Coordinates of C-alpha atoms and ligand atoms in Angstrom, one line a residue:
M1 CA 99.5 125.0 112.4
T2 CA 96.5 124.1 114.2
C3 CA 94.3 126.6 115.1
A4 CA 91.8 125.9 118.4
A5 CA 89.3 125.3 116.3
K6 CA 90.4 122.6 114.3
D7 CA 91.3 120.9 117.6
K8 CA 87.4 119.6 118.2
T9 CA 85.1 117.6 115.8
A10 CA 83.3 120.1 113.8
R11 CA 79.1 119.5 113.9
S12 CA 77.6 122.5 113.1
A13 CA 77.8 125.6 110.5
D14 CA 79.7 127.9 112.8
D15 CA 82.2 124.7 114.0
L16 CA 82.7 124.2 110.3
I17 CA 83.2 128.3 109.5
A18 CA 85.5 128.5 112.7
G19 CA 87.8 125.6 111.8
G20 CA 88.4 127.1 108.3
A21 CA 86.4 124.5 106.3
V22 CA 83.6 126.7 104.7
T23 CA 83.2 130.5 104.8
A24 CA 80.6 132.4 106.8
D25 CA 78.0 133.0 103.7
R26 CA 77.9 129.3 103.7
R27 CA 75.9 129.0 107.4
E28 CA 72.4 129.2 106.4
E29 CA 72.9 126.2 103.5
I30 CA 74.5 124.2 106.1
E31 CA 72.3 124.5 109.1
A32 CA 69.3 123.8 106.5
V33 CA 71.3 120.6 105.8
A34 CA 72.4 120.0 109.4
G35 CA 68.6 120.4 110.2
R36 CA 68.0 116.5 108.6
Y37 CA 71.4 114.7 108.2
A38 CA 74.3 114.4 111.3
V39 CA 77.6 116.7 110.4
A40 CA 80.7 115.4 112.2
V41 CA 84.3 116.4 111.2
T42 CA 87.5 115.4 112.8
P43 CA 90.0 117.9 113.3
A44 CA 92.7 115.2 111.1
M45 CA 90.1 116.1 107.8
L46 CA 89.3 119.6 108.9
D47 CA 93.3 120.1 108.6
L48 CA 93.0 118.3 104.4
I49 CA 90.2 120.8 103.7
D50 CA 91.5 123.8 101.2
P51 CA 88.4 126.1 101.6
T52 CA 89.9 127.9 99.0
D53 CA 89.3 124.9 96.2
E54 CA 85.8 124.9 95.6
N55 CA 85.8 121.3 94.3
D56 CA 88.0 120.2 97.2
P57 CA 87.7 116.2 97.6
I58 CA 87.8 115.9 101.4
A59 CA 85.3 119.2 101.7
R60 CA 83.0 117.1 99.0
Q61 CA 82.8 114.0 101.6
F62 CA 81.8 115.9 104.7
V63 CA 80.6 119.4 104.4
P64 CA 77.1 119.4 104.1
S65 CA 75.8 121.3 100.7
A66 CA 72.0 122.4 99.5
A67 CA 72.1 119.5 97.0
E68 CA 71.6 116.8 99.8
L69 CA 68.0 118.1 100.3
D70 CA 67.4 117.5 96.3
I71 CA 65.8 113.9 96.8
R72 CA 65.1 111.9 93.9
P73 CA 62.1 109.1 93.5
E74 CA 64.6 106.3 92.7
E75 CA 66.6 107.0 96.4
L76 CA 65.4 105.3 99.4
A77 CA 65.6 105.4 103.2
D78 CA 66.8 101.6 103.5
P79 CA 68.9 101.1 100.0
I80 CA 70.6 98.0 101.0
G81 CA 67.7 96.5 102.7
D82 CA 68.9 96.0 106.4
D83 CA 65.3 96.0 107.7
A84 CA 64.2 93.2 105.6
H85 CA 66.7 90.8 107.0
A86 CA 66.6 92.1 110.8
P87 CA 65.9 88.9 112.8
V88 CA 66.5 91.2 116.4
K89 CA 67.8 94.3 116.9
G90 CA 71.4 95.0 116.1
I91 CA 71.3 91.7 113.7
V92 CA 71.6 92.0 109.6
H93 CA 71.8 89.0 108.7
R94 CA 71.6 88.5 104.7
Y95 CA 74.1 85.7 103.7
P96 CA 74.0 82.4 105.3
D97 CA 77.4 82.7 106.4
R98 CA 77.6 86.1 108.1
V99 CA 75.9 88.7 110.3
L100 CA 76.0 92.5 110.4
L101 CA 76.3 93.1 114.4
K102 CA 75.6 96.9 114.5
A103 CA 76.3 97.8 118.2
L104 CA 75.7 101.5 117.9
H105 CA 75.0 104.8 115.8
A106 CA 77.7 106.7 116.3
C107 CA 80.6 107.5 113.6
P108 CA 83.3 109.7 113.7
V109 CA 82.5 111.5 110.7
Y110 CA 79.1 111.8 109.0
C111 CA 79.7 111.3 105.4
R112 CA 77.3 113.4 103.0
F113 CA 76.7 110.3 100.8
C114 CA 76.5 107.9 103.1
F115 CA 73.9 104.6 102.4
R116 CA 72.7 104.4 106.0
R117 CA 72.3 108.2 106.6
E118 CA 69.2 108.2 107.9
M119 CA 70.3 105.8 110.8
V120 CA 73.3 106.7 112.1
G121 CA 73.9 110.0 113.4
P122 CA 75.0 111.2 117.4
G123 CA 72.7 110.0 120.6
G124 CA 70.0 107.2 120.0
A125 CA 72.2 104.9 122.3
G126 CA 72.7 102.0 120.2
L127 CA 72.1 98.6 121.7
S128 CA 71.1 98.0 125.7
G129 CA 73.2 95.4 127.6
A130 CA 70.2 93.4 127.1
E131 CA 69.7 94.1 123.4
L132 CA 73.3 92.9 122.7
N133 CA 72.9 89.7 124.8
A134 CA 70.0 88.9 122.6
A135 CA 72.2 89.6 119.4
I136 CA 75.4 87.8 120.4
A137 CA 72.6 84.8 121.6
Y138 CA 71.5 85.0 118.2
V139 CA 75.1 84.3 116.7
A140 CA 75.9 81.9 119.5
E141 CA 72.9 79.7 118.6
R142 CA 73.4 79.4 114.5
P143 CA 76.3 77.4 113.6
E144 CA 76.3 78.1 110.2
V145 CA 77.6 82.0 111.1
F146 CA 81.3 81.7 110.3
E147 CA 81.3 85.4 111.0
V148 CA 80.6 88.5 112.4
I149 CA 81.1 91.7 111.2
L150 CA 81.0 95.1 113.4
T151 CA 79.4 97.8 111.8
G152 CA 77.1 100.5 112.8
G153 CA 77.9 103.5 112.9
D154 CA 81.3 102.9 113.9
P155 CA 82.9 100.0 116.0
M156 CA 85.6 101.7 116.8
M157 CA 83.6 104.2 118.5
L158 CA 82.8 102.0 120.8
S159 CA 85.2 102.4 124.1
P160 CA 87.6 99.8 123.9
R161 CA 87.1 98.4 126.9
R162 CA 83.2 97.3 125.4
L163 CA 84.8 96.7 122.2
S164 CA 86.8 94.3 124.3
D165 CA 83.9 92.7 126.2
I166 CA 82.2 92.0 122.6
L167 CA 85.3 90.7 121.2
D168 CA 85.8 88.7 124.9
R169 CA 82.0 87.0 124.1
L170 CA 82.7 86.6 120.3
D171 CA 85.8 84.7 120.8
A172 CA 84.0 82.3 123.1
I173 CA 81.7 81.1 120.1
P174 CA 83.4 78.1 118.7
H175 CA 81.4 78.3 114.8
L176 CA 82.9 81.7 114.3
G177 CA 86.2 82.1 112.5
V178 CA 86.4 85.7 111.7
V179 CA 85.4 88.8 113.4
R180 CA 85.8 92.0 110.9
L181 CA 85.6 95.7 111.6
H182 CA 84.3 97.9 109.4
T183 CA 85.5 101.9 110.4
R184 CA 86.5 105.1 109.0
V185 CA 88.4 105.5 112.2
P186 CA 92.0 104.6 111.1
V187 CA 91.6 107.4 108.2
V188 CA 89.6 110.1 109.7
D189 CA 91.0 109.7 113.6
P190 CA 93.8 107.8 113.6
E191 CA 94.7 108.9 117.3
R192 CA 91.8 106.8 118.1
V193 CA 93.8 103.8 117.4
G194 CA 96.2 103.8 120.5
K195 CA 96.9 101.2 123.0
A196 CA 94.0 101.0 124.6
L197 CA 92.0 100.1 121.1
T198 CA 94.6 98.3 119.7
D199 CA 95.0 95.6 123.1
A200 CA 91.5 94.9 122.8
L201 CA 92.3 93.7 119.4
R202 CA 95.4 92.0 120.2
G203 CA 96.1 88.1 120.8
R204 CA 92.4 87.4 120.1
E205 CA 91.2 84.0 119.7
K206 CA 89.3 84.5 115.9
A207 CA 91.3 85.7 113.2
I208 CA 90.4 89.8 113.2
W209 CA 89.9 91.7 109.9
V210 CA 90.0 95.4 109.7
A211 CA 88.1 96.8 106.9
V212 CA 88.5 100.7 106.2
H213 CA 86.8 103.0 104.6
A214 CA 88.9 105.3 102.2
N215 CA 88.2 107.6 99.1
H216 CA 90.7 109.5 98.4
P217 CA 94.3 109.6 98.3
R218 CA 95.0 112.2 100.7
E219 CA 92.9 110.2 103.4
I220 CA 96.0 108.5 103.7
T221 CA 98.1 110.9 106.1
D222 CA 101.5 109.5 107.4
A223 CA 99.2 109.7 110.9
A224 CA 96.9 107.3 109.2
K225 CA 99.7 105.1 107.9
Q226 CA 100.7 104.8 112.1
A227 CA 97.6 103.7 112.9
L228 CA 97.2 101.7 110.0
R229 CA 100.7 100.3 110.8
R230 CA 99.7 99.9 114.9
L231 CA 96.9 97.7 113.8
A232 CA 98.8 95.2 111.4
E233 CA 101.2 95.1 114.3
A234 CA 98.0 94.2 116.6
G235 CA 97.6 91.4 114.1
A236 CA 94.7 92.2 112.1
A237 CA 94.4 91.5 108.6
L238 CA 94.0 94.8 106.7
V239 CA 91.2 95.3 103.8
S240 CA 89.9 98.8 102.3
Q241 CA 86.3 99.6 101.0
T242 CA 86.0 102.6 98.6
V243 CA 82.8 104.0 97.3
L244 CA 83.3 105.5 94.1
L245 CA 81.9 109.0 94.0
R246 CA 81.6 111.9 91.0
G247 CA 84.0 114.6 92.1
V248 CA 86.2 113.0 94.5
N249 CA 87.7 110.0 93.0
D250 CA 85.9 109.3 90.0
D251 CA 89.2 109.8 88.3
P252 CA 91.9 107.3 87.3
A253 CA 95.2 108.8 88.5
V254 CA 93.0 109.2 91.7
L255 CA 91.9 105.9 92.2
E256 CA 95.2 104.6 91.1
A257 CA 97.2 106.6 93.7
L258 CA 94.1 105.7 96.5
F259 CA 95.0 102.0 96.0
R260 CA 99.0 102.4 95.7
E261 CA 99.6 104.2 98.9
L262 CA 97.0 101.7 100.7
V263 CA 98.8 98.6 99.4
K264 CA 102.0 100.6 100.7
A265 CA 100.4 100.5 103.9
R266 CA 99.7 97.2 104.2
V267 CA 95.8 97.4 103.0
K268 CA 94.4 95.2 100.4
P269 CA 91.9 97.1 98.5
Y270 CA 88.8 94.8 98.4
Y271 CA 86.1 96.4 97.0
L272 CA 85.1 99.6 95.0
H273 CA 81.2 100.2 95.9
H274 CA 79.1 101.9 93.4
C275 CA 77.2 104.4 95.2
D276 CA 73.8 103.5 96.7
L277 CA 70.8 104.6 96.3
A278 CA 70.9 106.8 99.3
P279 CA 68.5 109.8 100.2
G280 CA 69.9 113.5 98.6
T281 CA 73.0 112.0 96.9
A282 CA 72.6 112.0 93.2
Q283 CA 75.4 114.6 92.9
F284 CA 77.7 111.8 94.3
R285 CA 76.4 108.8 91.9
T286 CA 77.9 108.0 88.7
S287 CA 77.3 105.7 86.1
I288 CA 77.6 102.3 86.1
E289 CA 79.8 102.4 82.6
D290 CA 81.9 105.0 84.2
G291 CA 82.6 102.5 87.1
W292 CA 83.6 100.2 84.3
R293 CA 86.0 103.1 82.4
L294 CA 87.8 103.7 85.4
M295 CA 88.4 99.9 86.7
K296 CA 89.7 99.1 83.0
A297 CA 92.2 102.1 83.4
L298 CA 93.7 100.5 86.5
R299 CA 94.1 96.7 85.3
G300 CA 97.3 96.4 84.0
R301 CA 98.6 99.4 85.0
L302 CA 97.9 98.9 88.8
S303 CA 99.4 95.5 90.7
G304 CA 96.3 92.8 91.1
L305 CA 97.4 93.3 95.0
A306 CA 95.9 97.3 94.2
Q307 CA 92.7 96.0 92.6
P308 CA 89.8 96.3 94.2
T309 CA 86.5 94.6 93.0
Y310 CA 83.7 96.7 91.8
V311 CA 80.2 95.9 93.5
L312 CA 76.9 97.0 93.7
D313 CA 74.3 96.4 96.3
I314 CA 71.1 95.3 94.7
P315 CA 68.6 98.0 96.0
G316 CA 66.0 96.3 98.5
G317 CA 68.4 94.1 100.4
H318 CA 69.0 91.3 97.4
G319 CA 72.9 91.2 98.2
K320 CA 76.1 92.7 96.5
V321 CA 77.1 91.4 93.4
P322 CA 80.2 92.2 91.4
V323 CA 79.5 94.2 88.4
G324 CA 82.5 93.7 86.1
P325 CA 83.9 95.3 83.7
G326 CA 84.1 91.8 82.0
Y327 CA 86.8 90.7 79.5
L328 CA 85.5 88.0 78.1
E329 CA 84.1 89.9 74.5
G330 CA 81.9 87.1 72.9
S331 CA 82.1 83.4 72.0
D332 CA 81.5 80.9 69.2
A333 CA 81.6 77.0 68.7
A334 CA 85.4 77.8 68.3
G335 CA 85.9 79.7 71.9
W336 CA 85.9 83.2 73.1
T337 CA 87.4 86.6 72.4
V338 CA 88.7 88.0 75.3
E339 CA 89.8 91.3 76.0
A340 CA 93.4 92.4 76.7
P341 CA 94.6 95.1 79.4
N342 CA 95.3 97.3 76.3
G343 CA 91.9 97.0 74.6
Q344 CA 93.0 94.7 71.9
L345 CA 90.7 91.1 71.5
H346 CA 92.2 88.0 71.3
S347 CA 90.9 84.6 70.8
Y348 CA 91.0 81.4 73.5
P349 CA 89.9 78.1 72.4
A350 CA 86.7 76.2 73.6
A351 CA 88.0 73.1 75.8
P352 CA 88.1 69.7 73.8
G353 CA 85.0 67.9 73.5
S354 CA 82.9 70.7 75.1
A355 CA 79.6 72.1 73.5
A356 CA 80.1 75.6 72.7
P357 CA 80.6 78.4 75.2
E358 CA 77.1 79.7 76.0
G359 CA 76.2 82.9 75.5
S360 CA 78.2 85.9 75.4
D361 CA 78.0 89.2 77.3
Ligands
PLP1 C1 77.9 93.6 102.8 C2 77.4 92.8 103.8 C3 77.9 91.7 104.2 C4 79.3 91.3 103.8 O1 79.5 91.0 102.3 P1 81.3 90.7 102.1 O2 80.6 90.5 100.4 O3 81.0 89.5 102.5 O4 82.1 91.8 102.3 C5 77.1 91.3 105.0 N1 76.0 90.8 105.4 C6 75.8 92.5 105.0 C7 73.9 92.6 105.3 C8 75.9 93.3 104.1 O5 75.3 94.0 103.8
SF4_2 S1 81.5 106.2 108.5 FE1 80.3 105.0 107.0 S2 78.0 104.4 108.7 FE2 79.7 106.5 109.2 S3 78.9 108.1 107.9 FE3 80.4 107.6 106.8 S4 79.7 105.5 105.5 FE4 77.9 106.2 106.9

């Protein structure tokens, strides 16, 4: 079924047309956007795109559109404030006990809604040997750092040899407990999760957690499930991150199917991210109230194992926080009012001898 043009990652308007992801009349539009933001669509994702569907949720995530050139005043080049917390090149240290280590800028695909779209892209060498030494020394010198999160770019784009070298050096730091990899590779380029990569992860001193980025149930293909199985068999614990995206997954049935597919593949849904204020991404953002409605629709209908936490990264680098929805509807001297999954309200008494519960929300 796969034609030759789908055997390699599409990186230009011509590649996308040849790969059957778009029609030739969109060449100029795509070239205009590609001049501004990196483009890459892997063969596995090209295969999923239905070019006859104007609202295809896979195309919407990866195929450039003119809407990206519409930049709103509230949008920021560095929406989550990485630069405000970068003590040495490649390290972001915002929370006391964990740091991001960004060893490279490359990703297997370039998502049109990316929160780091001004930073990621092909080319740009990533960290030099000396810079990587300095970044690892920063971690080694700080006993309060418990967890290193490899991100970028995508750490599974490192050669297995380079990844293995970084993991060897992190394994040797006594105070670290966890090494986490944030990646889209198992979903968008599952063949890359081969023996060399899983061997690099296997048998590690530190607990390896892999946080897989997935947004639509169609992304969880048989090949992706097999890649996830290989990671689980290599001893990695698996969680997922999903970005809430208008026109892609802002539908309770779509999120339900996605989270069910993930738990079936041994992946615990971890975060549902409210879409960040990255430039040219207004077309993807829902309201927070929409996010609440979606989360409420899943509560009670879907196993607790399949429920992520809905989070917002506060613009400017102030941190990620859960943004609801809440189920405590109010309080008085007698106690709380609590909303059940079906929307009915119930009361719950104040603890004996306690002051009246504070505040309602
Ligand atoms: C998201 C993020 C983390 C990880 O946060 P968790 O809530 O532990 O997943 C760590 N550091 C920075 C700078 C981040 O943006
Ligand atoms: S994989 Fe992640 S970092 Fe890379 S383009 Fe997509 S959202 Fe951005």
